[in-house]
């Protein structure tokens, strides 16, 4: 594998959630250039069938590879669940995803072995988290699908009575299970950790798939000799939707982190040849 150490890191999500990963990556690796691609025109992925998510995710990942990235970060649990089995074989660059690092952390930090997973419908259907924790002795997994959480985040809403009512409803089975550790199994959810933690209680440890993925990104680049030193990397944000809207909601959610948003047309993505 001949990968340029100075090339950017490609980070992909269906929309805004992966920005939580991108920010964690930039915090840990400020010298890296990043290209972030949010497939906002086709978000949310969560309610879609896995095969469709897989097709969309591969077109986006192929596009990032076509831009010459040195590593791919799949900053989306739903997409990770859909392409986990073969993304590593498909690309010559290292691929980091969100599910395994978060599952590993949760099984380590849980004292009782009762782990909750909050995720999209597609991630729950894929059973990616159950599979990732299946080998851990004495771990019991309870999954709660939180369909409207992504819509709230995509609309820039991270608090208020409507969100609180949804959280109360979605988190009820997790509370009933007595989980002491809960995985935020969708990269949109760290933006809702205030409301989630409020409803679960602060004795419950939240594991952010975003933070764990950023740690895994560091480890992957370091082990491949691909870390780039330098003070301040360049950041590009691409969206398949409206760049203006992306910049506005991105700024609402993450302040000045989101700069220079460019259009990456859905059409041009569809022209990328995808061999399934
Ligand atoms: N952020 C994504 C995830 O981690 C997906 C949200 C969606 O598009 O439904 O699963």
Short mmCIF file of C-alpha atoms and ligand atoms in Angstrom, two decimals:
data_model
loop_
_atom_site.label_atom_id
_atom_site.label_comp_id
_atom_site.label_asym_id
_atom_site.label_seq_id
_atom_site.Cartn_x
_atom_site.Cartn_y
_atom_site.Cartn_z
CA UNK A 1 0.00 0.00 0.00
CA UNK A 2 1.43 3.34 -1.04
CA UNK A 3 -0.45 6.04 0.83
CA UNK A 4 0.63 9.69 1.12
CA UNK A 5 1.03 10.68 4.76
CA UNK A 6 0.11 14.28 3.88
CA UNK A 7 -3.17 13.36 2.19
CA UNK A 8 -6.41 14.25 4.00
CA UNK A 9 -8.49 11.92 6.17
CA UNK A 10 -11.93 11.28 4.64
CA UNK A 11 -14.82 11.31 7.12
CA UNK A 12 -18.30 10.26 6.05
CA UNK A 13 -21.77 10.39 7.59
CA UNK A 14 -25.34 10.58 6.35
CA UNK A 15 -25.57 14.15 7.62
CA UNK A 16 -24.45 16.18 10.61
CA UNK A 17 -23.84 13.43 13.17
CA UNK A 18 -20.39 12.58 11.85
CA UNK A 19 -19.34 16.13 12.70
CA UNK A 20 -19.11 14.89 16.30
CA UNK A 21 -16.48 12.40 15.08
CA UNK A 22 -14.77 15.01 12.90
CA UNK A 23 -14.49 17.40 15.82
CA UNK A 24 -13.07 14.68 18.07
CA UNK A 25 -10.57 13.74 15.32
CA UNK A 26 -9.50 17.37 14.89
CA UNK A 27 -9.13 17.78 18.68
CA UNK A 28 -6.80 14.79 18.81
CA UNK A 29 -5.09 15.35 15.46
CA UNK A 30 -5.08 19.09 14.73
CA UNK A 31 -2.40 18.73 12.07
CA UNK A 32 -4.49 16.48 9.83
CA UNK A 33 -6.34 17.77 6.78
CA UNK A 34 -9.88 16.44 6.70
CA UNK A 35 -12.54 16.12 4.03
CA UNK A 36 -15.98 15.60 5.55
CA UNK A 37 -18.80 14.30 3.38
CA UNK A 38 -22.37 14.48 4.68
CA UNK A 39 -24.99 12.80 2.50
CA UNK A 40 -27.67 15.18 3.75
CA UNK A 41 -29.71 14.87 0.54
CA UNK A 42 -30.41 11.23 1.43
CA UNK A 43 -30.40 11.44 5.24
CA UNK A 44 -31.72 9.98 7.40
CA UNK A 45 -30.28 6.57 6.65
CA UNK A 46 -31.74 4.99 9.79
CA UNK A 47 -35.23 4.13 8.44
CA UNK A 48 -33.87 2.79 5.11
CA UNK A 49 -33.27 -0.88 4.25
CA UNK A 50 -29.67 -1.99 4.85
CA UNK A 51 -29.07 -2.67 1.13
CA UNK A 52 -29.99 0.90 0.26
CA UNK A 53 -27.80 2.33 3.04
CA UNK A 54 -24.99 0.14 1.77
CA UNK A 55 -25.35 1.50 -1.77
CA UNK A 56 -25.38 5.13 -0.60
CA UNK A 57 -22.49 4.59 1.79
CA UNK A 58 -20.32 2.92 -0.86
CA UNK A 59 -20.93 5.73 -3.36
CA UNK A 60 -19.84 8.27 -0.75
CA UNK A 61 -16.82 6.26 0.37
CA UNK A 62 -15.80 5.64 -3.27
CA UNK A 63 -16.06 9.39 -3.89
CA UNK A 64 -13.80 10.16 -0.92
CA UNK A 65 -11.26 7.58 -2.07
CA UNK A 66 -11.42 9.21 -5.52
CA UNK A 67 -10.41 12.49 -3.85
CA UNK A 68 -7.19 10.85 -2.65
CA UNK A 69 -7.80 10.44 1.08
CA UNK A 70 -5.23 8.46 3.09
CA UNK A 71 -7.81 6.86 5.43
CA UNK A 72 -11.58 6.51 5.59
CA UNK A 73 -13.56 7.13 8.74
CA UNK A 74 -17.12 5.82 8.55
CA UNK A 75 -18.56 8.24 11.09
CA UNK A 76 -22.02 6.71 10.95
CA UNK A 77 -23.20 3.63 12.83
CA UNK A 78 -25.89 2.85 10.29
CA UNK A 79 -23.43 2.95 7.40
CA UNK A 80 -20.81 1.07 9.43
CA UNK A 81 -23.35 -1.67 10.13
CA UNK A 82 -24.19 -1.84 6.41
CA UNK A 83 -20.66 -2.05 5.02
CA UNK A 84 -18.71 -3.43 7.99
CA UNK A 85 -18.27 -6.86 6.51
CA UNK A 86 -16.34 -5.84 3.41
CA UNK A 87 -15.31 -2.15 3.43
CA UNK A 88 -11.81 -3.08 4.54
CA UNK A 89 -11.32 -5.39 1.56
CA UNK A 90 -12.78 -2.89 -0.87
CA UNK A 91 -10.30 -0.06 -0.28
CA UNK A 92 -6.52 0.19 -0.30
CA UNK A 93 -6.56 2.81 2.45
CA UNK A 94 -7.23 1.97 6.13
CA UNK A 95 -10.90 2.06 7.12
CA UNK A 96 -12.08 3.02 10.61
CA UNK A 97 -15.67 2.56 11.67
CA UNK A 98 -17.71 3.38 14.75
CA UNK A 99 -19.36 0.18 15.98
CA UNK A 100 -16.46 -1.99 17.18
CA UNK A 101 -14.58 0.73 19.12
CA UNK A 102 -17.75 1.75 21.00
CA UNK A 103 -18.76 -1.86 21.72
CA UNK A 104 -15.28 -2.63 23.03
CA UNK A 105 -15.29 0.40 25.35
CA UNK A 106 -18.77 -0.36 26.71
CA UNK A 107 -17.95 -3.94 27.62
CA UNK A 108 -14.83 -2.69 29.42
CA UNK A 109 -16.47 0.06 31.45
CA UNK A 110 -19.71 -1.68 32.43
CA UNK A 111 -19.64 -2.90 36.03
CA UNK A 112 -22.87 -4.89 35.85
CA UNK A 113 -22.61 -6.24 32.30
CA UNK A 114 -25.93 -4.58 31.42
CA UNK A 115 -25.27 -2.45 28.36
CA UNK A 116 -27.83 -0.32 26.56
CA UNK A 117 -27.55 0.67 22.90
CA UNK A 118 -29.37 3.67 21.47
CA UNK A 119 -29.43 3.56 17.68
CA UNK A 120 -31.35 3.85 14.43
CA UNK A 121 -33.73 1.19 13.13
CA UNK A 122 -31.25 0.01 10.48
CA UNK A 123 -28.45 -0.40 13.05
CA UNK A 124 -30.79 -2.33 15.35
CA UNK A 125 -31.96 -4.57 12.48
CA UNK A 126 -28.36 -5.30 11.48
CA UNK A 127 -27.59 -6.51 15.04
CA UNK A 128 -24.11 -5.06 14.56
CA UNK A 129 -23.80 -4.13 18.25
CA UNK A 130 -25.16 -7.47 19.48
CA UNK A 131 -22.63 -9.24 17.26
CA UNK A 132 -19.80 -6.95 18.39
CA UNK A 133 -20.52 -7.75 22.06
CA UNK A 134 -21.51 -11.41 21.61
CA UNK A 135 -18.13 -12.72 22.73
CA UNK A 136 -18.01 -10.63 25.92
CA UNK A 137 -18.75 -12.88 28.88
CA UNK A 138 -21.78 -11.93 30.99
CA UNK A 139 -22.85 -8.96 28.86
CA UNK A 140 -26.54 -8.44 28.29
CA UNK A 141 -27.49 -5.95 25.59
CA UNK A 142 -30.75 -3.97 25.48
CA UNK A 143 -31.35 -1.93 22.33
CA UNK A 144 -33.64 1.07 21.96
CA UNK A 145 -34.39 2.56 18.56
CA UNK A 146 -34.73 6.35 18.73
CA UNK A 147 -36.10 7.31 15.29
CA UNK A 148 -36.82 10.98 15.87
CA UNK A 149 -33.50 11.85 17.50
CA UNK A 150 -31.80 12.17 14.10
CA UNK A 151 -34.59 14.42 12.81
CA UNK A 152 -34.18 16.70 15.82
CA UNK A 153 -30.42 16.98 15.27
CA UNK A 154 -30.76 17.49 11.50
CA UNK A 155 -33.15 20.34 12.34
CA UNK A 156 -30.61 21.81 14.77
CA UNK A 157 -32.80 21.05 17.83
CA UNK A 158 -30.92 19.72 20.89
CA UNK A 159 -33.35 20.62 23.70
CA UNK A 160 -36.93 21.55 24.50
CA UNK A 161 -40.16 19.81 25.57
CA UNK A 162 -40.79 17.84 22.37
CA UNK A 163 -37.30 16.31 22.41
CA UNK A 164 -37.60 15.63 26.12
CA UNK A 165 -40.89 13.76 25.62
CA UNK A 166 -39.31 11.64 22.87
CA UNK A 167 -36.30 10.89 25.11
CA UNK A 168 -38.58 9.83 27.98
CA UNK A 169 -40.34 7.36 25.68
CA UNK A 170 -37.25 5.98 23.90
CA UNK A 171 -35.18 5.56 27.05
CA UNK A 172 -37.84 3.71 29.08
CA UNK A 173 -36.71 0.17 28.05
CA UNK A 174 -33.07 1.04 28.75
CA UNK A 175 -33.95 2.33 32.22
CA UNK A 176 -36.07 -0.76 32.86
CA UNK A 177 -33.12 -3.00 31.90
CA UNK A 178 -30.98 -1.46 34.64
CA UNK A 179 -28.15 -0.72 32.18
CA UNK A 180 -25.21 1.04 33.85
CA UNK A 181 -23.53 1.80 30.51
CA UNK A 182 -25.25 3.13 27.41
CA UNK A 183 -23.72 3.40 23.95
CA UNK A 184 -24.72 6.42 21.92
CA UNK A 185 -24.86 4.15 18.87
CA UNK A 186 -25.56 6.89 16.37
CA UNK A 187 -23.11 9.70 15.79
CA UNK A 188 -25.93 12.24 15.93
CA UNK A 189 -26.63 11.38 19.57
CA UNK A 190 -23.60 12.96 21.29
CA UNK A 191 -25.25 16.24 20.33
CA UNK A 192 -28.16 15.11 22.52
CA UNK A 193 -26.08 13.81 25.43
CA UNK A 194 -27.49 16.52 27.73
CA UNK A 195 -31.08 15.38 27.35
CA UNK A 196 -30.12 11.68 27.27
CA UNK A 197 -28.05 11.90 30.43
CA UNK A 198 -30.76 13.95 32.14
CA UNK A 199 -33.34 11.22 31.53
CA UNK A 200 -31.06 8.25 32.28
CA UNK A 201 -29.48 9.77 35.39
CA UNK A 202 -25.83 10.59 35.90
CA UNK A 203 -25.00 7.18 37.41
CA UNK A 204 -25.27 5.78 33.88
CA UNK A 205 -22.05 6.03 31.84
CA UNK A 206 -22.55 7.18 28.26
CA UNK A 207 -20.15 5.79 25.66
CA UNK A 208 -19.88 8.05 22.65
CA UNK A 209 -19.27 6.20 19.42
CA UNK A 210 -17.78 9.51 18.18
CA UNK A 211 -15.03 9.71 20.82
CA UNK A 212 -14.20 6.03 20.54
CA UNK A 213 -14.00 6.32 16.76
CA UNK A 214 -11.63 9.30 17.05
CA UNK A 215 -9.38 7.25 19.36
CA UNK A 216 -9.47 4.39 16.84
CA UNK A 217 -8.59 6.86 14.06
CA UNK A 218 -5.51 8.00 15.95
CA UNK A 219 -4.47 4.40 16.60
CA UNK A 220 -5.01 3.40 12.97
CA UNK A 221 -3.00 6.32 11.55
CA UNK A 222 -0.22 5.80 14.10
CA UNK A 223 0.05 2.07 13.41
CA UNK A 224 0.21 2.67 9.63
CA UNK A 225 2.83 5.43 9.98
CA UNK A 226 0.32 7.90 8.54
CA UNK A 227 0.18 10.56 11.28
CA UNK A 228 0.84 14.04 9.96
CA UNK A 229 2.49 16.55 12.23
CA UNK A 230 1.70 20.22 11.81
CA UNK A 231 -0.10 22.97 13.60
CA UNK A 232 -3.33 23.40 11.76
CA UNK A 233 -4.80 21.13 9.12
CA UNK A 234 -7.20 22.22 6.41
CA UNK A 235 -10.90 21.28 6.76
CA UNK A 236 -13.32 20.85 3.87
CA UNK A 237 -16.98 20.06 4.30
CA UNK A 238 -18.94 18.57 1.41
CA UNK A 239 -22.67 17.97 1.36
CA UNK A 240 -24.96 16.32 -1.15
CA UNK A 241 -27.65 18.76 -0.03
CA UNK A 242 -27.66 22.54 0.23
CA UNK A 243 -24.28 23.98 1.33
CA UNK A 244 -26.02 27.04 2.81
CA UNK A 245 -28.27 24.88 4.96
CA UNK A 246 -25.35 22.66 5.96
CA UNK A 247 -23.30 25.69 7.00
CA UNK A 248 -26.22 27.13 8.97
CA UNK A 249 -27.16 23.97 10.88
CA UNK A 250 -23.49 22.97 11.25
CA UNK A 251 -22.78 26.34 12.87
CA UNK A 252 -25.82 26.01 15.13
CA UNK A 253 -24.67 22.58 16.31
CA UNK A 254 -20.88 23.01 16.38
CA UNK A 255 -20.19 26.73 16.26
CA UNK A 256 -17.19 27.79 14.23
CA UNK A 257 -16.01 24.25 13.61
CA UNK A 258 -17.86 24.07 10.29
CA UNK A 259 -16.29 26.28 7.65
CA UNK A 260 -16.14 26.33 3.84
CA UNK A 261 -19.06 24.06 2.91
CA UNK A 262 -19.11 22.89 -0.70
CA UNK A 263 -21.73 21.11 -2.79
CA UNK A 264 -21.00 17.50 -3.70
CA UNK A 265 -23.91 16.72 -6.00
CA UNK A 266 -25.90 13.57 -5.44
CA UNK A 267 -25.79 13.17 -9.21
CA UNK A 268 -22.02 13.22 -9.34
CA UNK A 269 -22.00 10.64 -6.55
CA UNK A 270 -24.36 8.44 -8.53
CA UNK A 271 -21.94 8.54 -11.41
CA UNK A 272 -19.36 6.85 -9.21
CA UNK A 273 -19.42 3.22 -10.24
CA UNK A 274 -20.44 1.00 -7.37
CA UNK A 275 -19.77 -2.68 -7.55
CA UNK A 276 -21.94 -4.24 -4.89
N1 LIG B 1 -25.37 9.33 12.23
C1 LIG B 1 -25.87 8.13 11.77
C2 LIG B 1 -25.54 6.95 12.64
O1 LIG B 1 -24.56 6.99 13.34
C3 LIG B 1 -27.13 7.97 11.04
C4 LIG B 1 -28.29 8.78 11.21
C5 LIG B 1 -29.28 8.60 10.09
O2 LIG B 1 -28.98 9.08 8.98
O3 LIG B 1 -30.33 7.99 10.32
O4 LIG B 1 -26.21 5.94 12.63
#
